[in-house]
Amino acid sequence: MSAQQGPEQAVTMRDVAERLGVSTMTVSRALRGRPGIGEETRQRVLAEVAALGYRPNKQARSLRSGGPSELVGLVVTNLANPFYARLAIGLEEVCLRQGARVVLGSTGGDQAVEREVVADLLERGVDGLVVVPSGHDHSHLGGEQLRDTPVVLAAGPPMGIEADCVLVDDFGGTRAACRQLIARGHRRIGFLGLPPSLWTGSERFRGYAVALEEAGIALDERYVSRHRGDSALAEETARAMLVLPDPPTALLTANNRNTVGALRAVRAGGYPVALAGFDDIELADMLDVPLTVVSYDPAEVGRAAAALLYERREAAAAAQPRRVIVATTLVDHPRPRQVRDDSSF
Amino acid sequence: MSAQQGPEQAVTMRDVAERLGVSTMTVSRALRGRPGIGEETRQRVLAEVAALGYRPNKQARSLRSGGPSELVGLVVTNLANPFYARLAIGLEEVCLRQGARVVLGSTGGDQAVEREVVADLLERGVDGLVVVPSGHDHSHLGGEQLRDTPVVLAAGPPMGIEADCVLVDDFGGTRAACRQLIARGHRRIGFLGLPPSLWTGSERFRGYAVALEEAGIALDERYVSRHRGDSALAEETARAMLVLPDPPTALLTANNRNTVGALRAVRAGGYPVALAGFDDIELADMLDVPLTVVSYDPAEVGRAAAALLYERREAAAAAQPRRVIVATTLVDHPRPRQVRDDSSF
DNA sequence: CTGTTAGCGCATTCAC
DNA sequence: GTGAATGCGCTAACAG
């Protein structure tokens, strides 16, 4: 139980050593499988360690050795966003192979908080940082203050600093989706997106615009909306587009909230409109409205980020910044995603 | 940028002290706002700290002071489960007020892994552990090995150990849902649940059974299924119930997967059946099938767990184990949950 | 008010 | 192969 009798001091290396009549160095060597110790001695030590239930203190170890803390910081706005949650899983998976764990740093999308979180994680001696940046200015993620701690940006390219990053193929995915709509005969395609100031807002719109251009379709501003709002606003916007004199026959939505809004608008109004959207939606197969989505694996973003982190450590620190793009696939009438994969709930 | 020129040693307290011609203690006192230092000196120190960009090393601090590491471990099966993700948010929120961050420990539902994760987190000197246990045997979460590290169980009661815990009102929530079905005139109510070996499986079934009993309705085993499967299996099971000679007029589902399966079965077959389920479902308002859900706030579980952790630290370590129950509410035709609440995606 | 001594738990470096 | 000294960065405890 967590409630102990006495202060119950932690067992230290010295306790093990004294009991065996050896020095702490011998214990240390045995524990870490280092050479310079007899096989017999090693066994004796390990036995005593098990008997006493001794556990090395990793903080002290990394302090003395100057080695890695085996802690990697993950800075995101909000884990409730399944993208981040799944990114975290991928990150943890790869970090674990290196013996490292992930420390959470939620920012709530606040740039000032992000700075604090980064500073705090650095004080904790993390070996690296994976950041999904909230703003456009990334200067706090570079320069002196980081003291050699590698940083990998996720889902957005570095701005104002040099750093490795992992991106989703926002452009290619959106273009593919738009192409498919065009291939199915649509020429008036509405776009519900995000502000151009956001990377995803800019790239996904570019995918839309390029696909249109490649097909020789002129971009009609009446069919374009780029704002940062909730799904209610998206629904409103979609509805407004669908009652134009010459309404679009298809809607391309650049993110989840817009997709949900568009779905509602279409369903409520019963418009004969094709839908395609970036990002998967749960239970999409159960909706009455057929939907094509641009799908990708957020965990892969996390895995790639971790890989970059560790590769950077191997390489000369000053090597060229690398950029990894995670691919997307187009999915029709998407099948349900298994979201809850343990059976406790 | 993360690529520096030289080894660029970290700035230490000594660097600050030497530059100012004072001792490291003076710097330490200034930094921690401790008394026993002149206001003027403090300002000089703080200025130099800022100038050098000095950051205290928290690992060294907690090592020397024997104080808290300000790290709390979260042990769950899988963050992709939104329950755990939101629990993590609540936990982080409260921990942050105490200056602590959350370290992730995913187990994948594997008991052996859970043991390792707990051991590893202890080696890292976490101040506390919040665990959503995978199995029935919690002995590895108690006893000597924990060395005074408080543990709080979440979503399941301690078994074989004494520990604080936070539970969801599985029983009450399910009973309320079942009562509502009964109040609406249903008497043949099917139940799709989890194995009795699981806490949630047992408690939620109890809620169902008690509600029936209170209404004087006999429990009919043909209407009861309790297995651990995916939503496809649940769909199959629901369908089988609905084609009975005397089919249920309502289905009560004890968790997400069963709810989804039931929804599919009902939708596909067009059966005139009422549905009620434990746990919220996204986009439930967009489905054609009306649904009542037992809703609760997973973040509250995290918050409560953190609170217990810190209260335990204040209290005598040997105080009585506490148990907090998080309330549930019944929601009809649930409104959409805002899942992605930042605007980057 | 400030500095000195000592040491947290462990590992590097060098003796032996 | 093993042990002693030394110090990682920081802070109690006591000195001045």
XYZ file of C-alpha atoms (C1' of nucleotides) in Angstrom:
722
model
C 0.000 0.000 0.000
C 1.078 3.550 -0.491
C 0.776 4.285 3.171
C 3.967 3.101 4.841
C 4.905 2.830 8.430
C 8.074 4.793 8.753
C 9.921 7.212 6.491
C 11.175 4.057 4.801
C 14.210 5.497 3.124
C 14.880 4.382 -0.406
C 17.386 1.602 -0.901
C 20.533 3.038 -2.408
C 23.491 1.536 -4.141
C 25.437 1.905 -0.939
C 23.052 -0.326 0.937
C 23.589 -3.049 -1.600
C 27.333 -2.546 -1.582
C 27.653 -2.582 2.194
C 25.626 -5.723 2.558
C 27.949 -7.440 0.139
C 31.112 -5.890 1.468
C 31.974 -4.452 -1.906
C 32.215 -0.934 -3.212
C 29.429 0.950 -4.907
C 31.389 0.818 -8.118
C 31.079 -2.917 -8.219
C 27.350 -2.643 -7.862
C 27.218 0.011 -10.521
C 29.200 -2.108 -12.937
C 27.146 -5.180 -12.296
C 23.928 -3.307 -12.833
C 24.917 -1.733 -16.075
C 26.505 -4.845 -17.477
C 29.832 -3.110 -17.747
C 33.108 -5.010 -18.112
C 35.703 -5.013 -15.409
C 33.846 -7.269 -13.056
C 33.918 -11.005 -12.497
C 30.953 -13.036 -13.561
C 30.643 -14.496 -10.127
C 30.664 -11.130 -8.402
C 28.057 -9.880 -10.841
C 25.703 -12.672 -9.924
C 26.128 -12.025 -6.236
C 25.361 -8.376 -6.734
C 22.337 -8.979 -8.902
C 20.982 -11.416 -6.375
C 21.307 -8.894 -3.583
C 19.767 -6.204 -5.727
C 16.750 -8.378 -6.303
C 16.577 -9.327 -2.660
C 16.607 -5.759 -1.436
C 14.359 -4.558 -4.235
C 16.908 -1.944 -5.106
C 16.062 0.427 -7.953
C 18.641 2.764 -9.431
C 17.866 6.440 -9.294
C 17.799 7.598 -12.868
C 17.957 11.251 -11.953
C 21.190 10.805 -10.106
C 22.564 8.662 -12.887
C 21.964 11.149 -15.632
C 23.154 13.988 -13.442
C 26.490 12.390 -12.778
C 27.100 10.884 -16.155
C 25.916 13.935 -18.006
C 24.140 11.400 -20.150
C 20.606 11.424 -21.423
C 17.693 11.864 -19.061
C 15.705 9.527 -21.263
C 12.863 11.968 -21.210
C 11.350 13.473 -24.336
C 9.000 16.431 -24.175
C 5.838 16.548 -26.233
C 4.371 20.008 -26.650
C 0.858 20.147 -28.097
C -2.208 22.280 -27.706
C -4.588 19.661 -26.464
C -4.538 15.902 -26.147
C -8.303 15.759 -26.564
C -7.605 16.255 -30.210
C -7.220 12.670 -31.369
C -4.529 13.738 -33.786
C -2.287 14.680 -30.882
C -3.256 11.689 -28.821
C -2.303 9.338 -31.610
C 0.819 11.318 -32.362
C 1.767 10.828 -28.724
C 1.340 7.090 -29.089
C 3.653 6.923 -32.076
C 6.189 9.100 -30.334
C 6.094 7.035 -27.183
C 6.468 3.837 -29.147
C 9.748 4.859 -30.727
C 11.093 6.653 -27.661
C 10.516 3.573 -25.593
C 12.847 1.588 -27.794
C 15.495 4.092 -26.779
C 14.526 3.726 -23.145
C 12.935 7.141 -23.031
C 9.549 8.225 -21.801
C 7.347 11.085 -22.936
C 6.552 14.099 -20.780
C 3.404 15.989 -21.614
C 3.282 19.697 -22.184
C -0.124 21.009 -23.150
C -0.301 24.624 -24.185
C -3.964 25.169 -24.902
C -2.820 26.864 -28.077
C -1.372 29.781 -26.132
C 1.965 30.967 -27.441
C 3.028 32.402 -24.100
C 2.255 29.117 -22.402
C 4.180 27.324 -25.101
C 7.281 29.316 -24.251
C 6.942 28.482 -20.594
C 6.334 24.838 -21.273
C 9.414 24.620 -23.461
C 11.516 26.369 -20.847
C 10.189 24.096 -18.135
C 10.872 20.963 -20.121
C 14.398 22.146 -20.771
C 14.930 22.660 -17.054
C 13.912 19.085 -16.622
C 16.693 18.078 -18.929
C 14.671 16.436 -21.673
C 16.779 14.833 -24.374
C 14.592 16.270 -27.072
C 11.418 18.126 -27.816
C 8.618 17.397 -30.245
C 6.502 20.461 -30.736
C 3.305 21.076 -32.625
C 3.701 24.830 -32.732
C 0.798 27.125 -31.920
C 1.990 30.255 -33.652
C 4.071 31.495 -36.513
C 7.044 32.653 -34.561
C 9.244 29.772 -33.515
C 12.174 31.754 -32.241
C 11.695 30.361 -28.747
C 12.330 26.924 -30.219
C 15.754 27.774 -31.453
C 18.959 29.479 -30.534
C 21.041 29.593 -27.420
C 18.375 28.785 -24.883
C 17.962 25.268 -26.196
C 21.546 24.334 -25.418
C 21.817 21.521 -27.898
C 18.469 19.997 -27.118
C 17.160 18.808 -30.464
C 13.729 19.993 -31.488
C 11.422 18.470 -34.067
C 8.404 20.368 -35.259
C 5.320 18.398 -36.161
C 2.504 19.341 -38.517
C 4.078 22.671 -39.305
C 7.378 23.778 -40.806
C 9.915 25.723 -38.757
C 9.649 29.480 -39.137
C 12.463 31.734 -38.104
C 14.589 28.832 -36.934
C 16.243 25.798 -38.395
C 14.888 22.514 -37.158
C 13.845 19.104 -38.337
C 10.170 18.683 -38.966
C 7.482 16.189 -39.859
C 4.677 17.340 -42.072
C 1.505 15.779 -43.323
C 1.018 15.900 -47.049
C -1.616 18.583 -46.726
C -1.155 19.781 -50.251
C -1.052 16.427 -51.968
C -3.903 15.011 -49.969
C -6.201 17.895 -50.676
C -5.262 17.931 -54.328
C -6.012 14.233 -54.604
C -9.393 14.709 -52.998
C -10.207 17.591 -55.285
C -9.031 15.676 -58.309
C -11.340 12.873 -57.460
C -14.303 15.200 -57.250
C -13.340 16.585 -60.636
C -12.927 13.093 -62.066
C -16.439 12.353 -60.945
C -17.691 15.192 -63.054
C -17.846 18.059 -60.612
C -16.813 21.476 -61.791
C -18.388 23.751 -59.227
C -16.578 22.685 -56.091
C -16.946 24.644 -52.888
C -14.054 24.877 -50.447
C -14.416 25.263 -46.693
C -11.009 25.849 -45.196
C -8.881 27.560 -42.612
C -7.232 30.972 -42.648
C -4.175 31.284 -44.899
C -2.124 32.250 -41.863
C -2.172 28.627 -40.751
C 0.108 26.186 -42.499
C -2.699 23.720 -42.963
C -4.962 26.518 -44.101
C -2.507 27.576 -46.717
C -1.367 24.186 -47.962
C -4.742 22.578 -48.180
C -6.127 25.525 -50.054
C -3.206 25.301 -52.415
C -4.076 21.680 -53.097
C -7.598 22.729 -53.961
C -6.461 25.612 -56.159
C -3.873 23.564 -58.039
C -6.302 20.735 -58.711
C -8.771 23.198 -60.143
C -6.132 24.857 -62.248
C -4.866 21.560 -63.576
C -8.403 20.823 -64.701
C -8.798 24.210 -66.265
C -11.462 25.269 -63.820
C -11.465 28.882 -62.748
C -11.428 29.529 -59.040
C -14.663 31.173 -57.980
C -14.384 33.157 -54.779
C -18.052 32.674 -54.014
C -17.291 29.027 -53.489
C -14.431 29.628 -51.130
C -14.530 30.165 -47.406
C -11.463 30.292 -45.198
C -12.150 30.953 -41.582
C -11.365 29.689 -38.160
C -14.600 28.703 -36.583
C -16.523 25.848 -35.072
C -18.679 23.395 -36.931
C -21.770 25.539 -36.406
C -20.207 28.370 -38.349
C -19.049 25.895 -40.970
C -22.595 24.620 -41.299
C -23.844 28.155 -41.800
C -21.229 28.817 -44.418
C -21.932 25.602 -46.258
C -25.623 26.335 -46.278
C -24.997 29.790 -47.679
C -22.976 28.290 -50.517
C -25.582 25.681 -51.279
C -28.332 28.233 -51.801
C -26.368 30.297 -54.272
C -28.104 30.701 -57.640
C -25.494 28.433 -59.134
C -24.580 26.247 -56.171
C -21.579 23.971 -56.021
C -22.240 20.311 -56.769
C -19.498 19.231 -54.404
C -17.913 20.497 -51.222
C -14.290 20.049 -50.257
C -13.681 20.588 -46.556
C -10.190 21.156 -45.249
C -10.624 19.868 -41.742
C -12.821 18.028 -39.348
C -14.960 20.859 -38.100
C -15.728 22.026 -41.592
C -16.548 18.503 -42.642
C -18.980 18.068 -39.782
C -20.575 21.419 -40.527
C -20.912 20.555 -44.199
C -22.393 17.168 -43.353
C -25.020 18.824 -41.201
C -25.862 21.398 -43.817
C -26.158 18.806 -46.529
C -28.174 16.436 -44.424
C -30.521 19.104 -43.146
C -31.107 20.599 -46.558
C -31.115 17.372 -48.480
C -28.903 18.868 -51.149
C -27.543 16.528 -53.793
C -23.956 17.368 -53.073
C -20.784 15.286 -53.011
C -18.547 15.656 -49.995
C -14.840 15.234 -49.562
C -12.841 16.245 -46.530
C -9.413 16.231 -45.008
C -9.098 14.008 -41.966
C -11.043 11.000 -40.947
C -14.371 11.042 -39.190
C -15.600 8.394 -36.846
C -18.748 6.558 -37.744
C -18.633 8.130 -41.189
C -20.031 4.888 -42.554
C -23.123 5.316 -40.477
C -24.047 8.690 -41.854
C -26.468 8.867 -44.714
C -24.227 11.154 -46.675
C -21.476 9.547 -48.715
C -18.128 11.025 -47.948
C -14.583 10.774 -49.194
C -11.830 11.585 -46.756
C -8.127 12.258 -46.876
C -6.777 9.896 -44.308
C -3.369 9.500 -42.727
C -1.804 8.026 -39.645
C -1.102 10.551 -36.903
C 0.942 7.968 -35.046
C 3.289 7.943 -38.004
C 3.907 11.626 -37.452
C 4.948 10.842 -33.919
C 7.136 7.951 -34.987
C 8.863 10.022 -37.630
C 9.426 12.845 -35.183
C 11.050 10.506 -32.703
C 13.213 9.045 -35.444
C 14.413 12.487 -36.451
C 15.165 13.291 -32.850
C 17.404 10.285 -32.424
C 18.992 10.564 -35.819
C 19.895 14.119 -35.010
C 21.647 12.930 -31.914
C 23.747 10.495 -33.907
C 24.572 12.913 -36.668
C 26.694 15.982 -36.283
C 24.470 18.423 -34.458
C 24.926 20.917 -37.240
C 23.742 18.670 -40.036
C 21.181 19.960 -42.486
C 17.649 20.186 -41.159
C 15.558 17.319 -42.408
C 11.948 17.282 -43.433
C 9.738 14.211 -43.481
C 6.379 14.173 -45.202
C 3.747 11.715 -44.029
C 1.635 10.396 -46.860
C -2.119 10.553 -47.099
C -4.605 8.225 -48.744
C -8.026 8.778 -50.138
C -10.771 6.737 -48.541
C -14.293 6.395 -49.870
C -17.232 5.752 -47.572
C -14.725 5.291 -44.813
C -14.968 2.219 -42.654
C -15.245 2.759 -38.936
C -12.068 3.346 -37.087
C -11.543 1.325 -33.954
C -11.009 4.067 -31.466
C -11.366 2.284 -28.217
C -9.103 -0.654 -28.428
C -9.067 -1.917 -24.950
C -11.985 -3.636 -23.449
C -12.357 -1.877 -20.155
C -14.834 0.651 -21.479
C 18.485 26.348 -34.075
C 19.138 23.076 -32.457
C 22.463 22.696 -34.212
C 25.023 24.613 -32.230
C 28.604 25.439 -32.951
C 30.524 24.036 -30.050
C 29.667 21.746 -27.169
C 28.120 24.866 -25.643
C 28.103 23.730 -22.060
C 25.019 24.536 -20.082
C 25.155 27.614 -17.932
C 25.284 26.603 -14.317
C 24.656 28.422 -11.093
C 28.371 28.715 -10.634
C 28.732 30.685 -13.831
C 26.214 33.181 -12.586
C 27.796 33.327 -9.158
C 31.328 33.803 -10.434
C 30.339 36.586 -12.777
C 28.806 38.414 -9.881
C 31.492 37.552 -7.385
C 29.017 35.939 -5.034
C 28.503 32.399 -3.863
C 26.189 29.906 -5.482
C 24.033 30.013 -2.371
C 23.228 33.626 -3.026
C 22.127 32.750 -6.510
C 20.098 29.854 -5.223
C 18.363 32.033 -2.665
C 17.631 34.754 -5.147
C 16.176 32.322 -7.614
C 13.911 30.553 -5.189
C 12.711 33.764 -3.567
C 14.057 32.624 -0.261
C 14.650 35.038 2.602
C 18.097 35.823 3.838
C 19.182 37.929 0.925
C 19.135 41.659 0.285
C 16.662 42.983 -2.173
C 19.437 44.723 -4.040
C 21.524 41.602 -4.352
C 18.537 39.657 -5.511
C 17.952 42.077 -8.336
C 21.574 41.912 -9.415
C 21.399 38.136 -9.467
C 18.150 37.981 -11.353
C 19.501 40.405 -13.912
C 22.559 38.279 -14.492
C 20.459 35.150 -14.667
C 18.381 36.718 -17.372
C 21.451 37.994 -19.175
C 23.128 34.614 -19.246
C 19.920 32.793 -19.956
C 20.570 30.577 -16.995
C 18.073 27.810 -16.260
C 18.172 25.818 -13.042
C 18.590 22.090 -13.367
C 15.526 20.590 -11.761
C 17.004 17.123 -11.580
C 19.916 18.312 -9.514
C 17.603 20.352 -7.368
C 15.320 17.523 -6.449
C 18.240 15.174 -5.994
C 19.916 17.391 -3.466
C 16.873 18.656 -1.648
C 15.249 15.269 -1.542
C 12.159 17.209 -2.512
C 9.599 16.409 -5.144
C 10.626 15.720 -8.700
C 7.437 17.429 -9.808
C 6.748 14.552 -12.121
C 3.591 12.475 -11.991
C 3.286 9.219 -13.850
C 0.169 8.320 -15.801
C -0.215 4.632 -16.563
C -2.914 3.754 -19.080
C -3.465 1.175 -21.751
C -3.740 3.464 -24.709
C -4.088 7.187 -25.208
C -6.028 6.645 -28.414
C -8.923 5.885 -26.173
C -10.446 9.345 -25.731
C -11.310 8.495 -22.175
C -7.639 8.274 -21.295
C -6.686 11.270 -23.360
C -9.196 13.421 -21.574
C -8.264 11.926 -18.240
C -4.702 12.963 -19.007
C -5.828 16.516 -19.633
C -7.599 16.767 -16.309
C -4.657 15.242 -14.526
C -2.205 17.585 -16.178
C -4.360 20.573 -15.349
C -4.260 19.951 -11.624
C -0.665 18.749 -11.546
C 0.440 21.906 -13.287
C -0.925 24.013 -10.465
C 1.485 22.120 -8.263
C 4.293 22.688 -10.705
C 4.336 19.085 -11.824
C 4.237 17.594 -15.276
C 2.816 14.289 -16.432
C 4.946 11.430 -17.750
C 3.242 8.960 -20.011
C 3.299 5.244 -19.483
C 1.261 3.266 -21.986
C 0.880 -0.408 -21.321
C -1.184 -1.633 -24.225
C -3.272 -3.453 -21.675
C -0.443 -5.852 -20.887
C -0.045 -6.592 -17.225
C 3.622 -7.448 -17.531
C 4.261 -4.180 -19.298
C 2.322 -2.383 -16.607
C 4.686 -3.728 -13.978
C 7.690 -2.578 -15.932
C 6.224 0.822 -16.574
C 5.478 1.326 -12.908
C 8.985 0.251 -11.957
C 10.488 2.555 -14.545
C 8.451 5.526 -13.419
C 9.504 4.883 -9.851
C 13.148 4.873 -10.922
C 12.511 8.253 -12.387
C 11.379 9.439 -9.013
C 7.828 10.431 -9.815
C 5.979 12.061 -6.942
C 2.923 9.997 -7.629
C 1.270 7.552 -9.943
C -2.152 7.522 -11.500
C -2.949 4.110 -12.854
C -5.836 2.762 -14.857
C -5.144 -0.858 -14.069
C -5.207 -3.519 -16.746
C -5.788 -6.561 -14.624
C -7.278 -7.745 -11.396
C -4.116 -8.173 -9.448
C -2.758 -4.867 -8.211
C -0.093 -6.164 -5.923
C 2.622 -4.512 -7.987
C 0.986 -1.189 -7.155
C 1.455 -1.538 -3.472
C 3.868 -2.626 -0.827
C 7.524 -2.056 -0.281
C 8.559 -1.406 -3.821
C 6.601 1.822 -3.992
C 8.606 3.410 -1.237
C 6.030 5.976 -0.213
C 5.086 6.972 -3.709
C 1.352 7.554 -3.583
C -0.768 5.698 -6.099
C -4.265 6.525 -7.234
C -6.267 4.024 -9.227
C -8.644 5.352 -11.826
C -11.756 3.709 -13.233
C -11.273 0.626 -11.145
C -11.082 -0.096 -7.410
C -7.893 -1.371 -5.813
C -7.702 -5.118 -5.478
C -5.253 -6.735 -3.163
C -3.821 -3.416 -2.053
C -4.980 -0.327 -0.261
C -4.972 2.802 -2.364
C -7.010 5.837 -3.162
C -9.152 5.579 -6.241
C -11.465 7.472 -8.526
C -14.397 5.641 -9.989
C -17.070 6.515 -12.466
C -20.596 5.922 -11.306
C -20.951 2.889 -13.509
C -23.729 1.413 -11.481
C -25.782 4.558 -11.010
C -25.381 5.683 -14.569
C -26.477 2.403 -16.024
C -29.358 2.125 -13.640
C -30.544 5.611 -14.562
C -30.389 4.754 -18.250
C -32.294 1.561 -17.705
C -34.862 3.314 -15.562
C -35.492 5.781 -18.310
C -36.136 3.027 -20.809
C -38.551 1.466 -18.353
C -40.245 4.810 -17.738
C -40.797 5.059 -21.447
C -42.725 1.859 -21.394
C -40.126 -0.728 -22.273
C -40.199 -4.046 -20.493
C -38.158 -6.241 -22.772
C -34.781 -4.551 -22.582
C -31.718 -6.190 -24.068
C -28.317 -5.713 -22.480
C -25.021 -5.750 -24.354
C -22.199 -5.605 -21.883
C -18.737 -6.681 -20.878
C -17.535 -9.771 -19.028
C -18.235 -9.796 -15.299
C -14.518 -10.079 -14.655
C -14.137 -6.433 -15.545
C -15.156 -3.844 -12.998
C -17.151 -1.927 -15.561
C -18.643 -5.162 -16.834
C -19.810 -6.091 -13.392
C -21.000 -2.693 -12.186
C -22.862 -1.708 -15.293
C -24.627 -5.008 -15.427
C -25.600 -4.546 -11.817
C -27.167 -1.214 -12.706
C -29.205 -2.924 -15.386
C -30.232 -5.778 -13.145
C -31.209 -3.567 -10.229
C -33.265 -1.251 -12.418
C -35.159 -4.217 -13.771
C -35.701 -5.650 -10.342
C -36.944 -2.343 -8.968
C -39.496 -2.318 -11.760
C -40.504 -5.871 -11.089
C -39.218 -7.079 -14.427
C -37.656 -10.503 -14.525
C -34.207 -10.759 -15.977
C -34.300 -12.766 -19.183
C -30.973 -14.329 -20.105
C -31.876 -14.400 -23.766
C -31.692 -10.616 -23.673
C -28.300 -10.497 -22.041
C -24.904 -10.653 -23.662
C -21.657 -10.045 -21.823
C -18.600 -10.433 -23.902
C -15.407 -8.704 -24.795
C -15.489 -8.104 -28.500
C -15.363 -5.448 -31.132
C -18.308 -3.584 -32.539
C -18.741 -6.116 -35.343
C -19.384 -8.848 -32.814
C -21.684 -6.531 -30.912
C -23.623 -5.884 -34.083
C -24.004 -9.591 -34.627
C -25.186 -10.117 -31.100
C -27.662 -7.260 -31.276
C -29.060 -8.588 -34.511
C -29.502 -12.020 -33.000
C -31.478 -10.526 -30.138
C -33.641 -8.471 -32.415
C -34.783 -11.463 -34.409
C -35.882 -13.433 -31.386
C -39.522 -14.468 -31.454
C -40.195 -11.974 -28.716
C -37.527 -9.367 -29.398
C -36.540 -6.621 -26.965
C -38.087 -3.228 -27.631
C -35.032 -1.483 -26.272
C -31.288 -2.124 -26.066
C -29.028 -0.998 -23.290
C -25.373 -1.038 -24.245
C -22.691 -0.891 -21.600
C -19.945 0.674 -23.614
C -18.965 2.374 -26.792
C -18.280 -0.630 -28.961
C -21.526 -2.265 -28.042
C -23.382 0.952 -28.699
C -21.870 1.286 -32.134
C -22.649 -2.310 -32.924
C -26.231 -1.918 -31.749
C -26.605 1.246 -33.786
C -25.474 -0.577 -36.886
C -27.751 -3.517 -36.276
C -30.737 -1.297 -35.665
C -30.038 0.908 -38.610
C -29.410 -1.951 -40.990
C -32.481 -3.888 -39.921
C -34.748 -0.925 -39.448
C -35.979 -2.333 -36.165
C -38.200 -0.088 -34.048
C -35.951 -0.230 -31.041
C -34.950 2.328 -28.446
C -31.263 2.648 -27.666
C -29.432 3.703 -24.560
C -25.733 3.367 -23.936
C -22.979 4.074 -21.508
C -20.484 6.630 -22.765
C -20.850 9.395 -25.266
C -20.633 8.967 -28.994
C -19.428 11.589 -31.391
C -21.818 12.800 -34.000
C -24.616 10.928 -32.260
C -26.952 13.739 -33.281
C -26.257 13.025 -36.903
C -27.326 9.443 -36.802
C -30.863 8.594 -37.717
C -31.332 6.479 -34.643
C -32.328 8.291 -31.476
C -30.014 7.477 -28.626
C -29.737 8.155 -24.943
C -26.291 8.070 -23.409
C -24.801 7.999 -19.970
C -22.316 10.827 -20.112
C -19.581 11.928 -17.754
C -16.421 13.946 -17.845
C -13.248 11.871 -18.098
C -11.187 14.950 -17.339
C -12.902 15.063 -13.982
C -11.525 11.610 -13.273
C -8.057 12.954 -13.926
C -8.620 16.026 -11.798
C -9.950 14.001 -8.917
C -7.036 11.587 -9.144
C -4.550 14.434 -8.986
C -6.373 15.930 -6.046
C -6.215 12.635 -4.169
C -2.528 12.376 -4.947
C -1.747 15.739 -3.456
C -4.112 15.345 -0.534
C -2.407 12.111 0.308
C 0.887 13.909 0.407
C -0.442 16.442 2.877
C -2.188 13.906 5.049
C -0.445 11.314 7.105
C 0.702 8.733 4.608
C -1.178 6.077 6.478
C -4.583 7.786 6.383
C -7.589 5.806 5.303
C -7.809 5.109 1.568
C -10.264 7.447 -0.083
C -12.674 6.748 -2.881
C -14.129 9.392 -5.179
C -17.057 8.698 -7.466
C -17.466 10.790 -10.571
C -21.103 11.445 -11.397
C -22.796 10.637 -14.666
C -25.670 12.339 -16.428
C -28.252 11.091 -18.851
C -28.255 12.815 -22.200
C -30.949 12.437 -24.826
C -30.200 12.827 -28.503
C -26.752 13.996 -27.510
C -25.474 17.181 -28.976
C -22.153 17.006 -30.778
C -19.092 17.171 -28.659
C -16.427 19.583 -29.777
C -13.553 17.214 -30.092
C -11.019 19.216 -31.944
C -10.800 22.444 -30.132
C -7.833 24.049 -31.686
C -7.929 25.419 -35.119
C -4.861 23.953 -36.689
C -6.605 20.898 -37.977
C 22.531 39.162 5.163
C 26.142 36.070 3.086
C 29.575 32.324 2.594
C 31.421 27.565 3.763
C 30.973 22.835 4.375
C 28.875 18.806 3.193
C 26.447 15.564 0.533
C 21.894 13.873 -2.400
C 22.895 8.926 -5.614
C 25.568 7.736 -8.884
C 29.550 7.201 -12.424
C 34.058 8.823 -14.373
C 38.952 8.458 -13.671
C 42.463 6.667 -12.035
C 44.902 4.032 -8.741
C 46.004 -0.685 -7.081
C 39.066 -7.233 -11.523
C 38.236 -3.885 -7.799
C 38.261 0.271 -4.925
C 39.182 5.286 -3.601
C 38.852 9.724 -4.714
C 36.285 13.247 -7.031
C 32.514 15.826 -8.749
C 27.739 16.281 -11.684
C 24.336 20.816 -10.137
C 22.269 22.076 -6.570
C 20.788 23.125 -1.700
C 20.295 22.014 3.730
C 22.660 23.280 7.829
C 25.396 25.899 9.972
C 29.050 29.334 10.271
C 30.323 34.153 10.185
